[in-house]
Amino acid sequence: MQSAHGRTAVFLLVLAFCLAFGPGCKDPNFSNQLTTRQENSIGAEAAAELEAQYPPVADPAVDTPVQSVAAKIFPEAAKLRGDITYRIKVLQSDEINAFSLPGGRIYITTGMLDKLGGDQDMLAAVIAHEAAHAALRHGANQIADAVGKDDLIDLISEGKYTDIANITLQLDQSSHSHEDEFQADHYGVRFAADSGYNPEGLLHFFNLMESVADNTIKPAWLQTHPITKSRISRAETDIRDLISAKH
């Protein structure tokens, strides 16, 4: 039987392969659906690892506006999936980024907030998009697909939570699949619109990210959430349908 250290090395090799060859890497023989409890545990461990390196911002002037928008978005996400607790924290970082971990934990950087410039519709679009990723289990499915549910259960049973957290955080640095992005956009604009925000905030955000990428180093968010013509077109259709339905 392989040692715990040996299994961890194998998992990391599989992870490296998946990161190198893109999203959708999985063994169809695995039953990859994690339970909510497993997903929450993995997200909690990854969050602990992350926040040990990057303590969340405690300044109410920075955090309160984010929490205010999120408080309207999260109940909409809970209508799609209510068995996890959605929460958001601000990380002090110049990186322009936002992301979610399994179990509903969402993070946004001060670099992203600076670029958004206080625009609540764009902030709502970002939070709603990440909440949709969490509601649709995209992060949980990504890690389960990369190393397999059975192997994850082995890691959990052996108490290898640090390894799980590190794998989760490394996977967060890889791009979501095109279909995951389409789904997160589709539900995200609805979460934002149903919360009272302008769903066109997502298109404004896309334009902002593309303009930033043209003038500076590519934002971290774009590296994990690539904007394609197809993605923009589908988002425009979703938003047009939403606006028409409200009139």
Coordinates of C-alpha atoms in Angstrom, one line a residue:
M1 CA 0.0 0.0 0.0
Q2 CA 1.3 3.5 -0.9
S3 CA 2.4 5.7 2.0
A4 CA 0.6 8.9 2.8
H5 CA 3.6 10.8 1.6
G6 CA 3.7 8.8 -1.7
R7 CA 0.0 9.4 -2.3
T8 CA 0.4 13.1 -1.8
A9 CA 3.3 13.2 -4.3
V10 CA 1.1 11.4 -6.8
F11 CA -1.8 13.8 -6.2
L12 CA 0.5 16.8 -6.8
L13 CA 1.8 15.2 -10.0
V14 CA -1.7 14.7 -11.2
L15 CA -2.5 18.3 -10.3
A16 CA 0.5 19.6 -12.2
F17 CA -0.7 17.6 -15.3
C18 CA -4.2 19.1 -15.0
L19 CA -2.8 22.6 -14.6
A20 CA -0.6 22.2 -17.6
F21 CA -3.2 20.8 -19.9
G22 CA -6.2 22.9 -18.8
P23 CA -9.6 22.5 -17.2
G24 CA -11.7 19.4 -17.6
C25 CA -9.0 16.9 -16.6
K26 CA -10.7 14.0 -14.9
D27 CA -10.9 10.3 -14.7
P28 CA -14.5 9.2 -15.8
N29 CA -14.2 6.2 -13.6
F30 CA -14.3 8.4 -10.4
S31 CA -17.5 9.3 -8.7
N32 CA -16.5 12.9 -8.3
Q33 CA -19.5 14.5 -6.4
L34 CA -18.3 15.6 -3.0
T35 CA -20.8 15.8 -0.2
T36 CA -21.6 19.3 1.2
R37 CA -19.8 18.4 4.4
Q38 CA -16.6 17.4 2.5
E39 CA -16.8 20.5 0.3
N40 CA -17.2 22.8 3.4
S41 CA -14.3 21.1 5.1
I42 CA -12.0 21.5 2.1
G43 CA -13.0 25.2 1.7
A44 CA -12.5 25.9 5.4
E45 CA -9.0 24.4 5.3
A46 CA -8.1 26.3 2.2
A47 CA -9.4 29.5 3.7
A48 CA -7.3 29.0 6.8
E49 CA -4.2 28.4 4.7
L50 CA -4.9 31.5 2.6
E51 CA -5.8 33.8 5.5
A52 CA -2.6 32.8 7.4
Q53 CA -0.6 34.2 4.5
Y54 CA -2.9 37.2 3.6
P55 CA -4.9 38.4 6.7
P56 CA -8.3 39.8 5.6
V57 CA -8.8 43.6 5.7
A58 CA -10.5 44.7 8.9
D59 CA -11.0 48.4 8.1
P60 CA -14.7 49.0 8.0
A61 CA -14.2 51.7 5.4
V62 CA -13.0 49.0 3.0
D63 CA -15.0 46.0 4.2
T64 CA -18.5 47.5 4.9
P65 CA -19.3 48.5 1.3
V66 CA -18.4 45.0 0.1
Q67 CA -20.5 43.3 2.8
S68 CA -23.4 45.6 2.0
V69 CA -23.5 44.5 -1.7
A70 CA -22.8 40.9 -0.8
A71 CA -25.7 40.9 1.7
K72 CA -28.1 41.5 -1.2
I73 CA -26.5 39.0 -3.6
F74 CA -26.1 36.0 -1.3
P75 CA -29.8 35.4 -0.6
E76 CA -30.3 35.2 -4.4
A77 CA -27.4 32.6 -4.6
A78 CA -29.0 30.7 -1.8
K79 CA -32.2 30.3 -3.8
L80 CA -30.1 28.3 -6.3
R81 CA -28.2 26.4 -3.6
G82 CA -28.9 26.9 0.1
D83 CA -26.8 24.1 1.7
I84 CA -23.7 26.3 2.0
T85 CA -23.0 29.6 3.8
Y86 CA -21.9 32.4 1.4
R87 CA -19.4 34.8 2.9
I88 CA -16.9 37.3 1.5
K89 CA -13.6 38.8 2.8
V90 CA -11.3 41.5 1.4
L91 CA -7.6 40.6 1.0
Q92 CA -4.9 43.2 1.1
S93 CA -3.2 42.7 -2.3
D94 CA -2.4 44.8 -5.3
E95 CA -3.4 41.9 -7.5
I96 CA -6.6 42.6 -9.4
N97 CA -8.5 39.5 -8.4
A98 CA -11.6 37.9 -7.0
F99 CA -12.3 34.1 -6.5
S100 CA -14.3 31.6 -4.6
L101 CA -13.3 28.5 -2.7
P102 CA -15.5 25.4 -2.2
G103 CA -18.2 25.9 0.4
G104 CA -19.2 29.5 -0.5
R105 CA -16.1 31.4 0.6
I106 CA -15.4 34.3 -1.6
Y107 CA -12.5 36.7 -1.7
I108 CA -11.8 40.0 -3.4
T109 CA -8.6 42.0 -3.3
T110 CA -8.0 45.6 -2.5
G111 CA -6.4 45.9 -6.0
M112 CA -9.7 44.8 -7.6
L113 CA -11.7 47.3 -5.4
D114 CA -9.4 50.1 -6.4
K115 CA -10.0 49.3 -10.1
L116 CA -13.8 49.1 -9.6
G117 CA -13.6 52.6 -8.2
G118 CA -16.7 52.3 -6.0
D119 CA -19.0 51.3 -8.9
Q120 CA -21.6 49.1 -7.1
D121 CA -23.0 47.5 -10.3
M122 CA -19.6 46.2 -11.3
L123 CA -18.9 45.1 -7.7
A124 CA -22.2 43.3 -7.6
A125 CA -21.3 41.6 -10.9
V126 CA -18.0 40.3 -9.5
I127 CA -19.5 39.1 -6.3
A128 CA -22.5 37.5 -8.0
H129 CA -20.3 35.8 -10.5
E130 CA -18.1 34.2 -7.8
A131 CA -21.2 33.3 -5.8
A132 CA -22.5 31.5 -8.8
H133 CA -19.3 29.5 -9.1
A134 CA -19.8 28.4 -5.5
A135 CA -23.5 27.7 -5.9
L136 CA -22.7 25.5 -9.0
R137 CA -20.0 23.6 -7.2
H138 CA -17.4 24.6 -9.8
G139 CA -14.5 24.8 -7.3
A140 CA -15.4 21.5 -5.6
N141 CA -15.9 19.7 -8.9
Q142 CA -12.5 21.1 -10.1
I143 CA -10.6 19.6 -7.2
A144 CA -12.5 16.3 -7.3
D145 CA -12.0 16.0 -11.0
A146 CA -8.2 16.7 -10.6
V147 CA -7.5 14.1 -8.0
G148 CA -10.6 12.0 -7.6
K149 CA -13.2 11.8 -4.9
D150 CA -11.9 8.5 -3.5
D151 CA -8.3 9.9 -3.2
L152 CA -9.7 13.1 -1.5
I153 CA -11.5 10.9 1.0
D154 CA -8.2 9.2 1.7
L155 CA -6.5 12.5 2.3
I156 CA -9.4 13.6 4.6
S157 CA -9.3 10.3 6.6
E158 CA -5.5 10.6 7.0
G159 CA -5.9 14.2 8.3
K160 CA -3.9 15.6 5.4
Y161 CA -5.8 18.9 5.5
T162 CA -2.8 21.0 4.6
D163 CA -2.2 19.0 1.4
I164 CA -5.9 19.4 0.5
A165 CA -5.8 23.1 1.1
N166 CA -2.6 23.5 -0.9
I167 CA -4.1 21.6 -3.8
T168 CA -7.3 23.6 -3.6
L169 CA -5.4 26.9 -3.7
Q170 CA -3.2 25.8 -6.6
L171 CA -6.3 24.7 -8.6
D172 CA -7.8 28.2 -7.9
Q173 CA -4.9 29.6 -10.0
S174 CA -6.0 27.6 -13.1
S175 CA -8.6 28.7 -15.5
H176 CA -12.2 27.7 -15.2
S177 CA -13.7 25.8 -18.1
H178 CA -15.6 27.8 -20.7
E179 CA -18.8 26.2 -19.7
D180 CA -18.2 27.0 -16.0
E181 CA -17.7 30.7 -17.0
F182 CA -20.8 30.7 -19.1
Q183 CA -22.8 29.3 -16.2
A184 CA -21.4 31.7 -13.7
D185 CA -22.1 34.6 -16.0
H186 CA -25.7 33.4 -16.7
Y187 CA -26.6 33.0 -13.0
G188 CA -24.5 35.9 -11.8
V189 CA -26.3 38.5 -13.9
R190 CA -29.6 37.1 -12.5
F191 CA -28.4 37.3 -9.0
A192 CA -27.3 40.9 -9.6
A193 CA -30.5 41.9 -11.3
D194 CA -32.7 40.3 -8.7
S195 CA -30.8 42.1 -6.0
G196 CA -31.6 45.5 -7.6
Y197 CA -28.3 46.1 -9.5
N198 CA -27.9 46.8 -13.2
P199 CA -27.0 43.5 -14.8
E200 CA -25.0 45.4 -17.4
G201 CA -22.5 45.9 -14.7
L202 CA -20.9 42.6 -15.9
L203 CA -20.3 44.0 -19.4
H204 CA -18.9 47.2 -17.9
F205 CA -16.6 45.0 -15.8
F206 CA -15.5 43.1 -18.9
N207 CA -14.6 46.4 -20.6
L208 CA -12.7 47.5 -17.5
M209 CA -10.7 44.3 -17.3
E210 CA -9.8 44.4 -21.0
S211 CA -8.8 48.1 -20.8
V212 CA -6.6 47.3 -17.8
A213 CA -5.0 44.4 -19.6
D214 CA -4.2 46.6 -22.6
N215 CA -2.3 49.1 -20.4
T216 CA -0.7 47.0 -17.6
I217 CA 0.2 43.5 -16.7
K218 CA -2.7 41.1 -17.3
P219 CA -5.0 41.1 -14.2
A220 CA -4.9 37.9 -12.1
W221 CA -8.7 37.7 -12.6
L222 CA -8.3 37.5 -16.3
Q223 CA -5.8 34.6 -16.0
T224 CA -8.4 32.5 -14.2
H225 CA -11.5 33.9 -15.9
P226 CA -10.6 34.5 -19.6
I227 CA -12.9 36.8 -21.5
T228 CA -13.8 35.5 -24.9
K229 CA -16.0 36.9 -27.7
S230 CA -18.4 34.0 -27.1
R231 CA -18.6 34.7 -23.4
I232 CA -19.3 38.4 -24.1
S233 CA -22.0 37.5 -26.7
R234 CA -23.7 35.0 -24.4
A235 CA -23.7 37.5 -21.5
E236 CA -25.1 40.2 -23.7
T237 CA -28.0 37.9 -24.7
D238 CA -28.7 37.0 -21.1
I239 CA -28.7 40.6 -20.0
R240 CA -30.9 41.6 -23.0
D241 CA -33.4 38.9 -22.1
L242 CA -33.4 40.0 -18.4
I243 CA -34.0 43.6 -19.3
S244 CA -36.8 42.7 -21.7
A245 CA -38.5 40.5 -19.1
K246 CA -38.6 43.4 -16.7
H247 CA -40.4 45.7 -19.1

